[in-house]
PDB file of C-alpha atoms in Angstrom:
ATOM      1  CA  MET A   1      24.866   4.445 -17.485  1.00 39.00           C
ATOM      2  CA  THR A   2      27.052   2.096 -15.543  1.00 38.00           C
ATOM      3  CA  HIS A   3      30.588   1.051 -16.196  1.00 39.00           C
ATOM      4  CA  ALA A   4      32.487  -1.850 -14.765  1.00 35.00           C
ATOM      5  CA  LEU A   5      35.854  -0.153 -14.887  1.00 31.00           C
ATOM      6  CA  GLY A   6      37.401   3.100 -15.950  1.00 30.00           C
ATOM      7  CA  ALA A   7      39.753   5.806 -14.854  1.00 29.00           C
ATOM      8  CA  PRO A   8      38.261   8.340 -12.451  1.00 28.00           C
ATOM      9  CA  THR A   9      37.223  11.490 -14.366  1.00 32.00           C
ATOM     10  CA  CYS A  10      36.092  13.758 -11.513  1.00 34.00           C
ATOM     11  CA  ALA A  11      35.503  16.752 -13.845  1.00 33.00           C
ATOM     12  CA  THR A  12      32.847  19.202 -12.804  1.00 33.00           C
ATOM     13  CA  ALA A  13      30.230  19.803 -15.444  1.00 36.00           C
ATOM     14  CA  ASP A  14      29.769  23.429 -16.264  1.00 39.00           C
ATOM     15  CA  PRO A  15      26.699  24.808 -18.136  1.00 38.00           C
ATOM     16  CA  ALA A  16      28.871  27.576 -19.608  1.00 40.00           C
ATOM     17  CA  SER A  17      30.769  24.896 -21.555  1.00 45.00           C
ATOM     18  CA  ALA A  18      27.623  24.232 -23.728  1.00 56.00           C
ATOM     19  CA  SER A  19      27.846  25.278 -27.377  1.00 88.00           C
ATOM     20  CA  ALA A  20      25.617  24.930 -30.403  1.00 94.00           C
ATOM     21  CA  LEU A  21      25.105  22.203 -33.034  1.00 97.00           C
ATOM     22  CA  ARG A  22      23.006  22.366 -36.179  1.00 97.00           C
ATOM     23  CA  VAL A  23      21.018  19.330 -37.466  1.00 97.00           C
ATOM     24  CA  VAL A  24      22.269  18.785 -40.987  1.00 98.00           C
ATOM     25  CA  ARG A  25      20.579  15.399 -41.609  1.00 97.00           C
ATOM     26  CA  ARG A  26      17.660  13.363 -40.165  1.00 97.00           C
ATOM     27  CA  GLU A  27      17.502   9.689 -41.228  1.00 97.00           C
ATOM     28  CA  GLN A  28      15.134   6.944 -40.093  1.00 97.00           C
ATOM     29  CA  VAL A  29      17.474   3.981 -39.535  1.00 97.00           C
ATOM     30  CA  ALA A  30      14.947   1.585 -37.899  1.00 96.00           C
ATOM     31  CA  GLU A  31      11.416   1.486 -36.562  1.00 95.00           C
ATOM     32  CA  ASP A  32      11.361   4.361 -33.990  1.00 95.00           C
ATOM     33  CA  VAL A  33      15.112   5.045 -34.366  1.00 97.00           C
ATOM     34  CA  LEU A  34      16.139   8.375 -35.837  1.00 97.00           C
ATOM     35  CA  ALA A  35      19.707   9.134 -36.680  1.00 98.00           C
ATOM     36  CA  LEU A  36      20.859  12.756 -36.509  1.00 98.00           C
ATOM     37  CA  THR A  37      23.947  14.218 -38.080  1.00 98.00           C
ATOM     38  CA  LEU A  38      25.076  17.377 -36.311  1.00 98.00           C
ATOM     39  CA  ALA A  39      27.596  20.036 -37.286  1.00 98.00           C
ATOM     40  CA  ASP A  40      28.905  23.361 -36.039  1.00 96.00           C
ATOM     41  CA  PRO A  41      26.631  26.185 -37.345  1.00 96.00           C
ATOM     42  CA  ALA A  42      29.694  28.152 -38.548  1.00 95.00           C
ATOM     43  CA  GLY A  43      31.352  25.122 -40.133  1.00 96.00           C
ATOM     44  CA  ASN A  44      34.131  24.897 -37.581  1.00 96.00           C
ATOM     45  CA  ARG A  45      35.786  21.656 -36.544  1.00 96.00           C
ATOM     46  CA  LEU A  46      34.155  19.836 -33.709  1.00 96.00           C
ATOM     47  CA  ALA A  47      35.808  18.668 -30.507  1.00 96.00           C
ATOM     48  CA  PRO A  48      37.456  15.225 -30.910  1.00 96.00           C
ATOM     49  CA  TRP A  49      36.041  12.226 -29.137  1.00 97.00           C
ATOM     50  CA  THR A  50      36.819   8.545 -28.424  1.00 97.00           C
ATOM     51  CA  PRO A  51      34.717   5.415 -28.683  1.00 97.00           C
ATOM     52  CA  GLY A  52      32.172   5.289 -25.933  1.00 95.00           C
ATOM     53  CA  SER A  53      31.622   9.054 -25.775  1.00 95.00           C
ATOM     54  CA  HIS A  54      28.256  10.773 -25.573  1.00 93.00           C
ATOM     55  CA  LEU A  55      26.788  14.223 -26.113  1.00 92.00           C
ATOM     56  CA  ASP A  56      24.474  16.096 -23.746  1.00 89.00           C
ATOM     57  CA  LEU A  57      21.785  17.704 -25.934  1.00 91.00           C
ATOM     58  CA  ILE A  58      20.030  20.708 -24.361  1.00 90.00           C
ATOM     59  CA  LEU A  59      16.458  20.857 -25.617  1.00 90.00           C
ATOM     60  CA  PRO A  60      14.588  24.183 -25.929  1.00 90.00           C
ATOM     61  CA  ASP A  61      12.749  23.726 -22.648  1.00 85.00           C
ATOM     62  CA  GLY A  62      16.115  23.332 -20.831  1.00 82.00           C
ATOM     63  CA  VAL A  63      15.804  19.559 -20.559  1.00 82.00           C
ATOM     64  CA  VAL A  64      19.141  17.738 -21.120  1.00 83.00           C
ATOM     65  CA  ARG A  65      19.276  14.362 -22.733  1.00 87.00           C
ATOM     66  CA  GLN A  66      22.353  12.165 -23.363  1.00 88.00           C
ATOM     67  CA  TYR A  67      23.028  10.331 -26.564  1.00 93.00           C
ATOM     68  CA  SER A  68      26.005   8.106 -27.604  1.00 95.00           C
ATOM     69  CA  LEU A  69      28.158   9.201 -30.523  1.00 97.00           C
ATOM     70  CA  CYS A  70      27.877   6.559 -33.197  1.00 97.00           C
ATOM     71  CA  GLY A  71      29.486   8.084 -36.268  1.00 96.00           C
ATOM     72  CA  ASP A  72      33.006   8.275 -37.579  1.00 96.00           C
ATOM     73  CA  ARG A  73      35.241   9.752 -34.894  1.00 94.00           C
ATOM     74  CA  TRP A  74      37.781  10.745 -37.584  1.00 95.00           C
ATOM     75  CA  ASP A  75      35.264  13.108 -39.229  1.00 97.00           C
ATOM     76  CA  GLY A  76      36.176  16.414 -37.581  1.00 96.00           C
ATOM     77  CA  HIS A  77      33.055  18.213 -38.810  1.00 97.00           C
ATOM     78  CA  ARG A  78      30.215  15.784 -38.084  1.00 98.00           C
ATOM     79  CA  TYR A  79      28.752  14.027 -35.107  1.00 98.00           C
ATOM     80  CA  ARG A  80      26.116  11.366 -35.423  1.00 98.00           C
ATOM     81  CA  ILE A  81      23.723  10.165 -32.747  1.00 98.00           C
ATOM     82  CA  ALA A  82      20.669   7.879 -32.803  1.00 97.00           C
ATOM     83  CA  VAL A  83      17.477   8.498 -30.807  1.00 96.00           C
ATOM     84  CA  LEU A  84      14.982   5.798 -29.907  1.00 95.00           C
ATOM     85  CA  ARG A  85      11.442   7.102 -29.746  1.00 94.00           C
ATOM     86  CA  GLU A  86      10.045   6.312 -26.287  1.00 87.00           C
ATOM     87  CA  PRO A  87       6.538   7.737 -25.933  1.00 78.00           C
ATOM     88  CA  HIS A  88       6.289   6.778 -22.249  1.00 72.00           C
ATOM     89  CA  SER A  89       9.660   8.267 -21.289  1.00 69.00           C
ATOM     90  CA  ARG A  90      10.338  11.811 -20.038  1.00 66.00           C
ATOM     91  CA  GLY A  91       9.599  13.482 -23.384  1.00 71.00           C
ATOM     92  CA  GLY A  92      12.958  14.222 -24.853  1.00 87.00           C
ATOM     93  CA  SER A  93      12.952  11.536 -27.516  1.00 92.00           C
ATOM     94  CA  GLU A  94       9.364  12.238 -28.448  1.00 92.00           C
ATOM     95  CA  TRP A  95      10.164  15.876 -29.030  1.00 93.00           C
ATOM     96  CA  ILE A  96      13.224  15.065 -31.115  1.00 95.00           C
ATOM     97  CA  HIS A  97      11.240  12.694 -33.370  1.00 95.00           C
ATOM     98  CA  ALA A  98       8.186  14.892 -33.666  1.00 93.00           C
ATOM     99  CA  GLU A  99       9.584  18.425 -33.707  1.00 94.00           C
ATOM    100  CA  LEU A 100      13.297  18.623 -34.519  1.00 95.00           C
ATOM    101  CA  ARG A 101      14.064  19.402 -38.117  1.00 96.00           C
ATOM    102  CA  GLU A 102      17.062  19.807 -40.396  1.00 97.00           C
ATOM    103  CA  GLY A 103      18.501  23.230 -39.918  1.00 97.00           C
ATOM    104  CA  ASP A 104      17.406  23.503 -36.273  1.00 97.00           C
ATOM    105  CA  VAL A 105      20.167  24.396 -33.745  1.00 96.00           C
ATOM    106  CA  LEU A 106      20.514  22.911 -30.309  1.00 95.00           C
ATOM    107  CA  ALA A 107      22.873  23.715 -27.436  1.00 94.00           C
ATOM    108  CA  HIS A 108      25.070  20.798 -26.264  1.00 92.00           C
ATOM    109  CA  GLY A 109      27.583  19.806 -23.728  1.00 88.00           C
ATOM    110  CA  GLY A 110      30.495  17.349 -24.199  1.00 86.00           C
ATOM    111  CA  PRO A 111      31.558  15.100 -25.727  1.00 93.00           C
ATOM    112  CA  ARG A 112      32.286  13.082 -22.483  1.00 88.00           C
ATOM    113  CA  ASN A 113      33.338   9.524 -22.078  1.00 90.00           C
ATOM    114  CA  ASN A 114      32.294   7.387 -19.171  1.00 85.00           C
ATOM    115  CA  PHE A 115      32.454   4.188 -21.159  1.00 91.00           C
ATOM    116  CA  PRO A 116      36.035   4.095 -22.463  1.00 92.00           C
ATOM    117  CA  MET A 117      37.439   1.398 -24.739  1.00 96.00           C
ATOM    118  CA  VAL A 118      40.567  -0.035 -23.189  1.00 94.00           C
ATOM    119  CA  PRO A 119      43.311  -1.822 -25.125  1.00 95.00           C
ATOM    120  CA  ALA A 120      42.840  -5.593 -25.528  1.00 96.00           C
ATOM    121  CA  ASP A 121      43.827  -8.332 -27.935  1.00 96.00           C
ATOM    122  CA  ARG A 122      40.226  -9.328 -28.542  1.00 97.00           C
ATOM    123  CA  TYR A 123      36.820  -7.798 -27.976  1.00 97.00           C
ATOM    124  CA  ALA A 124      33.367  -9.331 -27.520  1.00 98.00           C
ATOM    125  CA  PHE A 125      30.590  -6.757 -28.074  1.00 98.00           C
ATOM    126  CA  ILE A 126      26.984  -7.437 -26.972  1.00 98.00           C
ATOM    127  CA  ALA A 127      24.212  -5.059 -27.853  1.00 97.00           C
ATOM    128  CA  GLY A 128      20.512  -4.967 -27.249  1.00 96.00           C
ATOM    129  CA  GLY A 129      18.385  -2.552 -29.247  1.00 95.00           C
ATOM    130  CA  ILE A 130      19.569   1.089 -29.168  1.00 96.00           C
ATOM    131  CA  GLY A 131      22.532  -0.195 -27.091  1.00 96.00           C
ATOM    132  CA  ILE A 132      24.254  -0.719 -30.437  1.00 97.00           C
ATOM    133  CA  THR A 133      25.104   2.970 -30.618  1.00 97.00           C
ATOM    134  CA  PRO A 134      28.155   3.258 -28.295  1.00 96.00           C
ATOM    135  CA  LEU A 135      29.468  -0.026 -29.647  1.00 97.00           C
ATOM    136  CA  LEU A 136      29.640   1.042 -33.335  1.00 97.00           C
ATOM    137  CA  PRO A 137      32.711   3.294 -32.907  1.00 97.00           C
ATOM    138  CA  MET A 138      34.343   0.595 -30.755  1.00 97.00           C
ATOM    139  CA  ILE A 139      33.935  -1.889 -33.598  1.00 96.00           C
ATOM    140  CA  GLN A 140      35.299   0.639 -36.061  1.00 94.00           C
ATOM    141  CA  GLN A 141      38.330   1.156 -33.691  1.00 95.00           C
ATOM    142  CA  ALA A 142      38.920  -2.619 -33.491  1.00 95.00           C
ATOM    143  CA  VAL A 143      38.846  -2.847 -37.233  1.00 93.00           C
ATOM    144  CA  ARG A 144      41.284   0.069 -37.650  1.00 93.00           C
ATOM    145  CA  THR A 145      43.693  -1.390 -35.116  1.00 94.00           C
ATOM    146  CA  GLY A 146      43.544  -4.952 -36.433  1.00 94.00           C
ATOM    147  CA  ARG A 147      42.107  -6.453 -33.237  1.00 95.00           C
ATOM    148  CA  GLU A 148      39.996  -9.542 -33.226  1.00 96.00           C
ATOM    149  CA  TRP A 149      36.339  -8.793 -32.466  1.00 97.00           C
ATOM    150  CA  ARG A 150      32.857 -10.185 -32.731  1.00 97.00           C
ATOM    151  CA  LEU A 151      29.340  -8.808 -32.061  1.00 98.00           C
ATOM    152  CA  LEU A 152      26.194 -10.241 -30.694  1.00 97.00           C
ATOM    153  CA  TYR A 153      23.257  -7.953 -31.520  1.00 97.00           C
ATOM    154  CA  GLY A 154      19.744  -8.592 -30.282  1.00 97.00           C
ATOM    155  CA  GLY A 155      16.467  -6.693 -30.771  1.00 96.00           C
ATOM    156  CA  ARG A 156      12.732  -7.260 -30.813  1.00 95.00           C
ATOM    157  CA  ARG A 157      12.668  -7.839 -34.617  1.00 96.00           C
ATOM    158  CA  ARG A 158      14.905  -6.955 -37.524  1.00 96.00           C
ATOM    159  CA  PRO A 159      13.012  -3.768 -38.543  1.00 96.00           C
ATOM    160  CA  SER A 160      13.537  -2.394 -35.041  1.00 96.00           C
ATOM    161  CA  MET A 161      17.325  -2.883 -35.110  1.00 97.00           C
ATOM    162  CA  ALA A 162      19.332   0.118 -36.255  1.00 97.00           C
ATOM    163  CA  PHE A 163      22.396   0.113 -38.495  1.00 97.00           C
ATOM    164  CA  LEU A 164      21.938  -3.506 -39.622  1.00 95.00           C
ATOM    165  CA  ASP A 165      23.166  -2.564 -43.063  1.00 93.00           C
ATOM    166  CA  GLU A 166      26.444  -1.141 -41.764  1.00 93.00           C
ATOM    167  CA  LEU A 167      26.984  -4.107 -39.509  1.00 92.00           C
ATOM    168  CA  GLU A 168      26.185  -6.802 -41.994  1.00 84.00           C
ATOM    169  CA  ARG A 169      28.791  -5.356 -44.371  1.00 86.00           C
ATOM    170  CA  LEU A 170      31.345  -6.295 -41.826  1.00 85.00           C
ATOM    171  CA  GLY A 171      30.734 -10.039 -42.443  1.00 74.00           C
ATOM    172  CA  GLY A 172      30.756 -13.108 -40.296  1.00 76.00           C
ATOM    173  CA  ARG A 173      31.872 -11.498 -37.072  1.00 92.00           C
ATOM    174  CA  VAL A 174      28.364 -10.120 -36.525  1.00 95.00           C
ATOM    175  CA  ASP A 175      25.677 -12.379 -35.049  1.00 95.00           C
ATOM    176  CA  VAL A 176      22.215 -10.696 -35.479  1.00 95.00           C
ATOM    177  CA  ALA A 177      19.689 -12.338 -33.206  1.00 96.00           C
ATOM    178  CA  PRO A 178      16.178 -10.799 -33.353  1.00 97.00           C
ATOM    179  CA  GLN A 179      14.006 -12.099 -30.457  1.00 96.00           C
ATOM    180  CA  ASP A 180      11.078 -13.019 -32.728  1.00 96.00           C
ATOM    181  CA  GLU A 181      13.440 -15.384 -34.641  1.00 96.00           C
ATOM    182  CA  VAL A 182      15.724 -16.848 -31.973  1.00 94.00           C
ATOM    183  CA  GLY A 183      14.292 -15.913 -28.600  1.00 94.00           C
ATOM    184  CA  LEU A 184      16.307 -14.308 -25.790  1.00 92.00           C
ATOM    185  CA  LEU A 185      20.062 -14.023 -26.337  1.00 95.00           C
ATOM    186  CA  ASP A 186      22.187 -16.888 -25.021  1.00 96.00           C
ATOM    187  CA  VAL A 187      24.932 -14.645 -23.831  1.00 97.00           C
ATOM    188  CA  ALA A 188      26.836 -17.359 -21.851  1.00 97.00           C
ATOM    189  CA  GLY A 189      26.776 -19.724 -24.739  1.00 97.00           C
ATOM    190  CA  TRP A 190      27.881 -17.054 -27.200  1.00 97.00           C
ATOM    191  CA  LEU A 191      30.746 -15.964 -25.016  1.00 97.00           C
ATOM    192  CA  GLY A 192      32.025 -19.442 -24.295  1.00 96.00           C
ATOM    193  CA  ALA A 193      34.945 -20.213 -22.011  1.00 96.00           C
ATOM    194  CA  PRO A 194      36.701 -17.397 -20.159  1.00 97.00           C
ATOM    195  CA  ASP A 195      39.488 -15.707 -22.159  1.00 96.00           C
ATOM    196  CA  PRO A 196      41.873 -13.442 -20.245  1.00 96.00           C
ATOM    197  CA  ALA A 197      42.817 -11.641 -23.496  1.00 97.00           C
ATOM    198  CA  THR A 198      39.205 -10.640 -24.306  1.00 97.00           C
ATOM    199  CA  ARG A 199      37.320  -7.558 -23.001  1.00 97.00           C
ATOM    200  CA  VAL A 200      33.566  -7.703 -23.118  1.00 98.00           C
ATOM    201  CA  TYR A 201      31.485  -4.612 -23.753  1.00 97.00           C
ATOM    202  CA  CYS A 202      27.731  -4.750 -23.321  1.00 97.00           C
ATOM    203  CA  CYS A 203      25.051  -2.064 -23.733  1.00 96.00           C
ATOM    204  CA  GLY A 204      21.248  -2.532 -23.645  1.00 94.00           C
ATOM    205  CA  PRO A 205      18.314  -3.194 -21.418  1.00 91.00           C
ATOM    206  CA  ALA A 206      18.798  -4.224 -17.773  1.00 89.00           C
ATOM    207  CA  GLY A 207      18.032  -7.856 -18.396  1.00 93.00           C
ATOM    208  CA  LEU A 208      20.757  -8.140 -20.975  1.00 95.00           C
ATOM    209  CA  LEU A 209      23.270  -6.456 -18.719  1.00 94.00           C
ATOM    210  CA  ASP A 210      22.346  -8.863 -15.896  1.00 93.00           C
ATOM    211  CA  ALA A 211      22.804 -11.807 -18.291  1.00 95.00           C
ATOM    212  CA  ALA A 212      26.219 -10.502 -19.327  1.00 96.00           C
ATOM    213  CA  ALA A 213      27.278 -10.035 -15.659  1.00 94.00           C
ATOM    214  CA  ALA A 214      26.218 -13.600 -14.862  1.00 95.00           C
ATOM    215  CA  ALA A 215      27.960 -15.004 -17.934  1.00 97.00           C
ATOM    216  CA  CYS A 216      31.212 -13.125 -17.055  1.00 96.00           C
ATOM    217  CA  ALA A 217      31.114 -14.055 -13.331  1.00 94.00           C
ATOM    218  CA  GLY A 218      33.838 -16.689 -13.872  1.00 94.00           C
ATOM    219  CA  TRP A 219      35.966 -14.462 -16.138  1.00 96.00           C
ATOM    220  CA  PRO A 220      38.960 -12.455 -14.915  1.00 94.00           C
ATOM    221  CA  PRO A 221      38.060  -9.311 -12.897  1.00 89.00           C
ATOM    222  CA  TYR A 222      37.217  -6.206 -14.967  1.00 89.00           C
ATOM    223  CA  THR A 223      36.586  -8.233 -18.167  1.00 95.00           C
ATOM    224  CA  LEU A 224      33.082  -6.859 -18.526  1.00 95.00           C
ATOM    225  CA  ARG A 225      32.218  -3.191 -19.095  1.00 93.00           C
ATOM    226  CA  THR A 226      28.578  -2.177 -19.313  1.00 92.00           C
ATOM    227  CA  GLU A 227      26.631   0.970 -20.186  1.00 86.00           C
ATOM    228  CA  ARG A 228      23.267   1.288 -18.521  1.00 73.00           C
ATOM    229  CA  PHE A 229      20.406   3.532 -19.600  1.00 65.00           C
ATOM    230  CA  VAL A 230      18.161   2.922 -16.566  1.00 56.00           C
ATOM    231  CA  ALA A 231      19.481   3.130 -13.016  1.00 51.00           C
ATOM    232  CA  ALA A 232      20.291  -0.104 -11.328  1.00 54.00           C
ATOM    233  CA  SER A 233      18.256  -0.922  -8.158  1.00 51.00           C
ATOM    234  CA  GLN A 234      20.231  -0.456  -5.013  1.00 52.00           C
ATOM    235  CA  ASP A 235      19.770  -1.050  -1.325  1.00 49.00           C
ATOM    236  CA  ARG A 236      19.815   2.383   0.262  1.00 52.00           C
ATOM    237  CA  ALA A 237      20.021   3.578   3.829  1.00 51.00           C
ATOM    238  CA  VAL A 238      17.461   5.958   5.275  1.00 62.00           C
ATOM    239  CA  ASP A 239      18.238   9.464   4.079  1.00 82.00           C
ATOM    240  CA  GLN A 240      19.739  11.847   6.669  1.00 87.00           C
ATOM    241  CA  SER A 241      20.301  15.591   6.557  1.00 92.00           C
ATOM    242  CA  PHE A 242      23.939  16.689   5.913  1.00 94.00           C
ATOM    243  CA  ALA A 243      25.765  19.862   5.027  1.00 93.00           C
ATOM    244  CA  VAL A 244      27.559  20.651   1.780  1.00 95.00           C
ATOM    245  CA  THR A 245      30.388  23.260   1.714  1.00 93.00           C
ATOM    246  CA  LEU A 246      31.398  24.783  -1.563  1.00 93.00           C
ATOM    247  CA  SER A 247      35.150  24.807  -1.144  1.00 92.00           C
ATOM    248  CA  ARG A 248      35.869  27.763  -3.458  1.00 92.00           C
ATOM    249  CA  SER A 249      33.613  30.189  -1.662  1.00 92.00           C
ATOM    250  CA  GLY A 250      33.215  28.598   1.731  1.00 92.00           C
ATOM    251  CA  ARG A 251      29.436  28.717   1.350  1.00 93.00           C
ATOM    252  CA  ARG A 252      27.534  26.103   3.334  1.00 94.00           C
ATOM    253  CA  LEU A 253      24.249  24.492   2.310  1.00 94.00           C
ATOM    254  CA  GLU A 254      21.886  22.084   4.013  1.00 94.00           C
ATOM    255  CA  VAL A 255      20.618  19.008   2.214  1.00 94.00           C
ATOM    256  CA  ARG A 256      17.545  17.503   3.857  1.00 91.00           C
ATOM    257  CA  PRO A 257      15.951  14.079   3.432  1.00 90.00           C
ATOM    258  CA  GLY A 258      14.177  13.877   0.100  1.00 86.00           C
ATOM    259  CA  GLN A 259      16.389  16.582  -1.465  1.00 90.00           C
ATOM    260  CA  SER A 260      19.233  15.928  -3.812  1.00 92.00           C
ATOM    261  CA  ILE A 261      22.530  17.905  -3.720  1.00 94.00           C
ATOM    262  CA  LEU A 262      21.848  18.949  -7.359  1.00 92.00           C
ATOM    263  CA  ASP A 263      18.521  20.526  -6.447  1.00 90.00           C
ATOM    264  CA  VAL A 264      19.876  22.322  -3.401  1.00 93.00           C
ATOM    265  CA  LEU A 265      22.706  23.667  -5.481  1.00 93.00           C
ATOM    266  CA  ALA A 266      20.247  24.881  -8.143  1.00 90.00           C
ATOM    267  CA  THR A 267      18.058  26.592  -5.526  1.00 91.00           C
ATOM    268  CA  ALA A 268      21.153  28.378  -4.271  1.00 91.00           C
ATOM    269  CA  GLY A 269      21.951  29.506  -7.765  1.00 91.00           C
ATOM    270  CA  ILE A 270      24.849  27.106  -8.386  1.00 90.00           C
ATOM    271  CA  GLY A 271      24.428  25.748 -11.937  1.00 83.00           C
ATOM    272  CA  ILE A 272      25.513  22.189 -12.592  1.00 84.00           C
ATOM    273  CA  LEU A 273      24.926  20.600 -16.021  1.00 77.00           C
ATOM    274  CA  SER A 274      22.831  17.470 -15.544  1.00 77.00           C
ATOM    275  CA  SER A 275      20.997  15.036 -17.767  1.00 71.00           C
ATOM    276  CA  CYS A 276      19.512  11.788 -16.513  1.00 74.00           C
ATOM    277  CA  ARG A 277      18.893  12.768 -12.835  1.00 79.00           C
ATOM    278  CA  GLN A 278      19.091   9.000 -12.144  1.00 77.00           C
ATOM    279  CA  GLY A 279      22.794   8.490 -11.682  1.00 79.00           C
ATOM    280  CA  THR A 280      23.221   6.797 -15.034  1.00 76.00           C
ATOM    281  CA  CYS A 281      24.994   9.344 -17.308  1.00 77.00           C
ATOM    282  CA  GLY A 282      27.832  10.926 -15.264  1.00 80.00           C
ATOM    283  CA  THR A 283      27.052  14.450 -16.410  1.00 81.00           C
ATOM    284  CA  CYS A 284      26.747  15.961 -12.983  1.00 90.00           C
ATOM    285  CA  GLU A 285      29.980  14.516 -11.560  1.00 90.00           C
ATOM    286  CA  VAL A 286      31.719  16.760  -9.038  1.00 92.00           C
ATOM    287  CA  ALA A 287      35.036  16.462  -7.278  1.00 93.00           C
ATOM    288  CA  VAL A 288      34.918  15.818  -3.487  1.00 94.00           C
ATOM    289  CA  VAL A 289      37.345  17.771  -1.282  1.00 93.00           C
ATOM    290  CA  ALA A 290      36.409  16.374   2.083  1.00 92.00           C
ATOM    291  CA  GLY A 291      33.878  14.018   3.535  1.00 93.00           C
ATOM    292  CA  THR A 292      32.673  10.559   2.467  1.00 91.00           C
ATOM    293  CA  PRO A 293      30.171  10.179  -0.395  1.00 92.00           C
ATOM    294  CA  ASP A 294      27.274   7.770  -0.226  1.00 90.00           C
ATOM    295  CA  HIS A 295      27.426   6.637  -3.843  1.00 89.00           C
ATOM    296  CA  ARG A 296      24.055   5.802  -5.351  1.00 88.00           C
ATOM    297  CA  ASP A 297      24.833   6.086  -9.036  1.00 83.00           C
ATOM    298  CA  SER A 298      25.274   3.455 -11.731  1.00 76.00           C
ATOM    299  CA  VAL A 299      28.327   5.064 -13.312  1.00 80.00           C
ATOM    300  CA  LEU A 300      31.351   5.092 -11.033  1.00 81.00           C
ATOM    301  CA  THR A 301      33.631   2.098 -10.787  1.00 74.00           C
ATOM    302  CA  ASP A 302      34.696   0.347  -7.574  1.00 72.00           C
ATOM    303  CA  ALA A 303      37.982   2.157  -7.857  1.00 73.00           C
ATOM    304  CA  ASP A 304      36.229   5.504  -8.161  1.00 81.00           C
ATOM    305  CA  ARG A 305      34.079   4.762  -5.137  1.00 83.00           C
ATOM    306  CA  ALA A 306      37.008   3.614  -3.054  1.00 82.00           C
ATOM    307  CA  ALA A 307      38.881   6.757  -3.911  1.00 87.00           C
ATOM    308  CA  GLY A 308      35.977   8.868  -2.698  1.00 89.00           C
ATOM    309  CA  ASP A 309      37.206  11.968  -4.663  1.00 92.00           C
ATOM    310  CA  CYS A 310      34.164  12.418  -6.851  1.00 93.00           C
ATOM    311  CA  MET A 311      30.398  11.873  -6.795  1.00 92.00           C
ATOM    312  CA  LEU A 312      27.254  12.313  -8.925  1.00 91.00           C
ATOM    313  CA  VAL A 313      25.235  14.938  -7.175  1.00 94.00           C
ATOM    314  CA  CYS A 314      21.903  14.030  -8.800  1.00 91.00           C
ATOM    315  CA  VAL A 315      21.483  10.942  -6.603  1.00 90.00           C
ATOM    316  CA  SER A 316      24.438  10.447  -4.268  1.00 91.00           C
ATOM    317  CA  ARG A 317      24.483  11.782  -0.754  1.00 92.00           C
ATOM    318  CA  ALA A 318      26.974  11.835   2.170  1.00 92.00           C
ATOM    319  CA  ARG A 319      27.819   9.194   4.701  1.00 90.00           C
ATOM    320  CA  THR A 320      29.340  11.841   6.909  1.00 91.00           C
ATOM    321  CA  ASP A 321      27.392  14.768   8.367  1.00 92.00           C
ATOM    322  CA  HIS A 322      29.369  17.147   6.168  1.00 92.00           C
ATOM    323  CA  ILE A 323      30.864  16.979   2.674  1.00 94.00           C
ATOM    324  CA  SER A 324      32.924  19.550   0.800  1.00 94.00           C
ATOM    325  CA  LEU A 325      32.726  19.867  -2.973  1.00 94.00           C
ATOM    326  CA  ASP A 326      35.009  21.521  -5.472  1.00 93.00           C
ATOM    327  CA  LEU A 327      32.570  24.218  -6.460  1.00 95.00           C
TER     328      LEU A 327
END
């Protein structure tokens, strides 16, 4: 996932922080979209969260997948996520759709928020397909706080678009635009003239994010915030070997071309919770003590990158021949 702006978080993910959630409800909310309601197995209150947050679900085979929270953040005993069935993906969504049942228990990490909702007078929300999920709590927050808002929601066809019933109850602020009815979304036309008081939040496929970026090019800096499910393409230098020092123990490890810091740490017995392994989710973020990161993720903001005090170890490397991490 990628974000146009946000405060540096620089918190090291720790597998020991994972706890359990029980599936208390499965609900088909669109073609190939399954909503799961999750609760603490003992009935305890769940950790609070803010709009834009996600959970890291740890599947039985150890695979970690990330899903946006899309329920009521004021319900202290329930989380809700929605999972798009993607048969040609890495298998997590297929297993959830085919195998996960009510009553099953999964480990999880989080909630974490790499896509925070910042204060604004007005909000313009743009969603494509399953990208509606992180925007639902933002819309609810805008309603609660009395802020002006509107939503442009696109998808292949109406039956494939989740939570339409919830959204259409909100009235004329929601523009539903299935592709088979209206074609591709006219993001620039829908946004209109730049408005310094508006913040634009967009989540969906890469083409939609690119269209939103182009449409907001003439808007004030940091107007647009996006969340990306597939890593953005980047120009990358040739990989070089470099050393990683674990600052807490002084241990030194070598990262060779073709290796990730995450994999080298795992081989050395250093467990770091990770999810996407593409630099899109932020789960494996680690604080940098010394050295200069070569950022290759789609999460950190320009401010984060300039600060150089954190990095995503699944994809990012070092520009210097040595880097020290807070591990």
